[in-house]
Backbone as a ProteinNet text record, in pm:
[ID]
protein_1_A
[PRIMARY]
XXXXXXXXXXXXXXXXXXXXXXXXXXXXXXXXXXXXXXXXXXXXXXXXXXXXXXXXX
[TERTIARY]
-2998.5	-2907.9	-2943.2	-3067	-3114.7	-3104.9	-3145	-3154.5	-2996.5	-2899.2	-2775	-2719.5	-2752.1	-2733.4	-2783.5	-2919.5	-2981.9	-2913.3	-2880	-2815.9	-2680.2	-2605.4	-2477.4	-2499.9	-2593.4	-2626.8	-2679	-2765.5	-2812.1	-2676.6	-2600.3	-2483.6	-2378.5	-2382.4	-2301.7	-2377.3	-2504.9	-2569.2	-2561.7	-2558.4	-2549.3	-2409.6	-2325.3	-2188.6	-2143.6	-2240.8	-2209	-2187.2	-2071.1	-2044.5	-2152.8	-2151.1	-2245	-2231.1	-2123.8	-2115.3	-2197.4	-2181.3	-2252.7	-2410.9	-2456.9	-2596.5	-2645.8	-2564.4	-2615.5	-2621.7	-2524.5	-2508.2	-2634.9	-2664.8	-2781.2	-2905.2	-2921.7	-3038.7	-3033.3	-2901.9	-2876	-2976.5	-3002.6	-3101.4	-3000.8	-2868.6	-2784.2	-2765.6	-2807.4	-2798.2	-2659.2	-2569.2	-2425.3	-2372	-2397.1	-2380.5	-2433.4	-2570.9	-2647.4	-2604.6	-2567.4	-2522.5	-2386.6	-2309.3	-2170.3	-2179.4	-2282.2	-2313.4	-2366.8	-2470.6	-2526.8	-2419.7	-2337	-2219.5	-2119.9	-2100.3	-2021.9	-2081.2	-2213.9	-2280.5	-2285.3	-2320.3	-2329.7	-2193	-2071.7	-1948.4	-1899.4	-1952.1	-1942.3	-2025.5	-2141	-2233.8	-2147.2	-2100.5	-2047.9	-1908.7	-1853.3	-1726.7	-1759.9	-1877.4	-1913.8	-1956.1	-2017.6	-2082.9	-1979.3	-1878.5	-1789.9	-1707.2	-1685	-1605.6	-1675.6	-1808.5	-1912.8	-1875.5	-1828.1	-1839.9	-1869.8	-1910.8	-1965.3	-1861.7	-1728.5	-1630.1	-1505.1	-1376	-1280.9	-1248.5	-1297.8	-1278.4	-1373.9	-1490	-1581.1	-1526.1	-1557.9	-1507.3	-1605.3
2211.2	2109.9	2002.2	1965	1844.8	1905	2036.1	2091	2082.8	2115.4	2113.9	1988.2	1880.8	1734.5	1717.5	1745.4	1719.4	1766.1	1895.6	1965.5	1894.7	1845.4	1777.1	1654.3	1564.3	1448.7	1475.6	1569.1	1599.3	1636.3	1726.6	1767.6	1633.4	1553.2	1422.2	1333.9	1324.7	1246.7	1308	1450	1539.8	1502.5	1464.8	1472.5	1334.5	1220.6	1091.7	1075.4	998.9	970.9	909.4	909.4	845.1	682.5	633.6	499.8	430.7	519.3	482.3	503.6	598.8	614.2	500.3	458.6	362.7	229.8	194.7	66.9	65.3	183.6	175.7	134.6	148.4	91.9	-49.8	-104.8	-231.5	-359.7	-443.6	-544.1	-670	-654.6	-746.5	-696.5	-780.8	-757.9	-723	-786.9	-763.1	-625.4	-588.5	-457	-344.3	-367	-267.2	-239.9	-352.4	-368.8	-290.9	-313.7	-231.8	-72.7	-57.5	84	156.6	87.4	137.5	151.3	54.5	83.7	180.6	200.3	315.4	449.5	470.7	582.5	621.4	510.3	511.2	573.6	522.7	557	702.1	746.4	879.6	981.5	943.2	1016.8	1007.7	894.2	885	972.2	969.2	1051.4	1201.6	1247.2	1389.6	1442.1	1379.1	1423.7	1470.1	1405.9	1443	1561.5	1571	1693.5	1814.8	1804.6	1922.8	1968.8	1897.4	1940.9	1830.6	1857.7	1758.6	1739.1	1750.4	1733.6	1835.1	1780.1	1862.8	1965	1940.6	2014.4	2148.4	2136.3	2242	2347.1	2470.2	2574.6	2670.7
3850	3827.9	3733.5	3746	3644.4	3512.2	3489	3363.9	3302.8	3387.9	3338.4	3307.1	3359.9	3343.7	3217.2	3192.7	3072.5	2946.6	2965.8	2865	2841.9	2920.7	2902	2834.1	2862.2	2812	2665.4	2645.5	2509.3	2404.9	2463.1	2386.6	2346.4	2443	2426.2	2324.4	2316.9	2221.1	2078.4	2073.2	1953.3	1880.4	1955.8	1928.9	1882.1	1906.6	1870.7	1731.8	1703.6	1568.9	1473.7	1345.1	1266.8	1284.5	1296.4	1317	1435.7	1548.5	1668.2	1636	1573.8	1549.8	1460	1371.8	1289.7	1369	1447.9	1528.8	1631.8	1686.8	1773.7	1709.3	1578.2	1507.3	1463.8	1475.1	1431.4	1483.4	1402.4	1439	1511.8	1489.1	1564.1	1708.6	1802.3	1948.9	1988.7	1947	1983	1948	1821.8	1761.5	1839.4	1852	1924.2	2078.2	2134.6	2275.1	2284.8	2196.7	2207.4	2196.6	2094.6	2063.3	2185.2	2249.7	2381.3	2493.1	2510.2	2595.7	2572	2442.5	2393.5	2438.9	2407.1	2427	2592.8	2652.6	2809.7	2851.3	2801.7	2842	2814.1	2695.4	2661.9	2765.3	2789.5	2894.9	3024.1	3072.7	3198.8	3209.4	3091.8	3094	3087.2	3028.8	3034.5	3153.3	3239.6	3356.1	3462.9	3506.7	3602.9	3553.2	3414.8	3369	3347	3320	3301.9	3160.3	3071.5	2941.8	2851.1	2714.8	2628.3	2520.5	2554.4	2444.9	2474.4	2472.9	2496.9	2388.6	2256.6	2150.9	2158.7	2244.3	2241.5	2342.8	2325.7	2410.1	2460.3
[MASK]
+++++++++++++++++++++++++++++++++++++++++++++++++++++++++

């Protein structure tokens, strides 16, 4: 089960858009914080559904 969750989280991170990846590296704390919150929300959304994106089949 842990491996399944890890795989879902990894898939979510892999599909993160470029702007999010860029903002995670930002020196601006506000920008970085918003990116972290966005990524966390993506992960939270993925876990109960068991998929890493509706477009993936």
